[in-house]
Each structure stands twice: as C-alpha cells, then as structure tokens.
Amino acid sequence: TNLDLVRTSSSAPRITIYPLKEARMDDGVPGYDPALFSVALEGPDASLFSHRFCTASETSCGGTALWDSSQQQLIVFLVREAPGGVSYTFSFRLRNPGVAQASVPIFAALQIEATRFPAAVMERDLTTDLSPTIPAAGVGDAAIMKVLAIKLFIKKIGQSIPYPSAANTITVTIGTSLPLPRRAGATLTFSGLAGGIAPAGDIA
C-alpha cells in the first residue's frame, strides 16, 4: 500500500484476494485446516498475516490465511503494523479444478474497520515460460488459476482373435498429455463394442 497499515486493540486491516476461480481446499492440500478454514502461508512475510484477528498479547499468531470456499477467496488479517511503500510477499497452496480453464483477473480489496476501499486489479504473470520445469506448459501458464486441458495423445485398441464366438482379449493403450491425478476422479468410456458378450459388472 502507499500508506502505513496500522492495527488497533480491537481491529486489524484485512485484505481479500478474489476470485480464485474454481479453486478447492481439502485435506490433501498441505497446510489446510478444515476445522478452522485456514491455510498455511509461506514466504518472507507470511508471519505478517493471519486467518483471524490476533490480539497484541498473542505471540504465536500469524502465518495463516482464511479460505472462503463459498466466494472462492482468500482473506488475511494484519498481525502487526505494515509500513507503506514496501512490498510484502507470501505464498499458499490450493487445489486446481479438474477441468481446463483460462486465467481471469484477480482483485485485492482492503478493509479497515467498517471502511471498504475500492478493489484493485492484481498483476498476473502472463510472461513466464514454465516449459523448462513443467512438461507441456509454456509462456503464460504461470497466470493464476490457468489450467491446461488434458488430451489423449495415445489411443489404441486391438484384439487377440477374430474367430466367431471365440474368447477374445481386448488390449487398450492410452496416454494422456498431462499427469492424471487419482483425486481428479477421471473415467474412460469405451463405446462401439458391437456384438460383444461379457458378464454384467466388473471385468478383470
């Protein structure tokens, strides 16, 4: 900010970052506490912020943020005075959505007691090339909440025997353009197996 941010004995400035489009928090996200809806902050200035108002006597408060799932936003409360004209940096983890999407503008809104200041558009990283460290990524993929589309780049199917009424083994080979986490819950459906006979239910 251009001015000092100062706490009082009963309130602290709060900053809301939104919208983190389709982002999720769950017990698999490191640092997320579902009981408190808090997420751990990392980075040089993480201790400056908390997921709740901290009293002056609390010595271990800080290093967390509040996750609002209904609004898909992150909220931090100032733990101590933050001089103006200085940049403050922290990071946090979340889970990306399971489907592709473009990055959208992100806003930061400051509230001091009952006064809400106009939200400011945050600068997104649209130029970094992630390809040296992230397979299939490229320039612009560091833009917040951008998610790449998964494609089947290997899709082969064959059979072991063409005889009538013979017990046939179908062999399927697939490959995806991106890692496919189990948590994504993806399913593959194979259709068009006309005339095939198999028992109902799971097939080994």
CSV table of C-alpha atoms in Angstrom, one decimal, residues 67-73:
chain,number,residue,atom,x,y,z
A,67,TRP,CA,-10.2,-19.7,3.0
A,68,ASP,CA,-13.8,-18.7,2.0
A,69,SER,CA,-15.0,-21.6,-0.2
A,70,SER,CA,-18.4,-20.1,-1.0
A,71,GLN,CA,-16.8,-17.0,-2.5
A,72,GLN,CA,-13.6,-18.7,-3.7
A,73,GLN,CA,-11.5,-16.1,-1.9
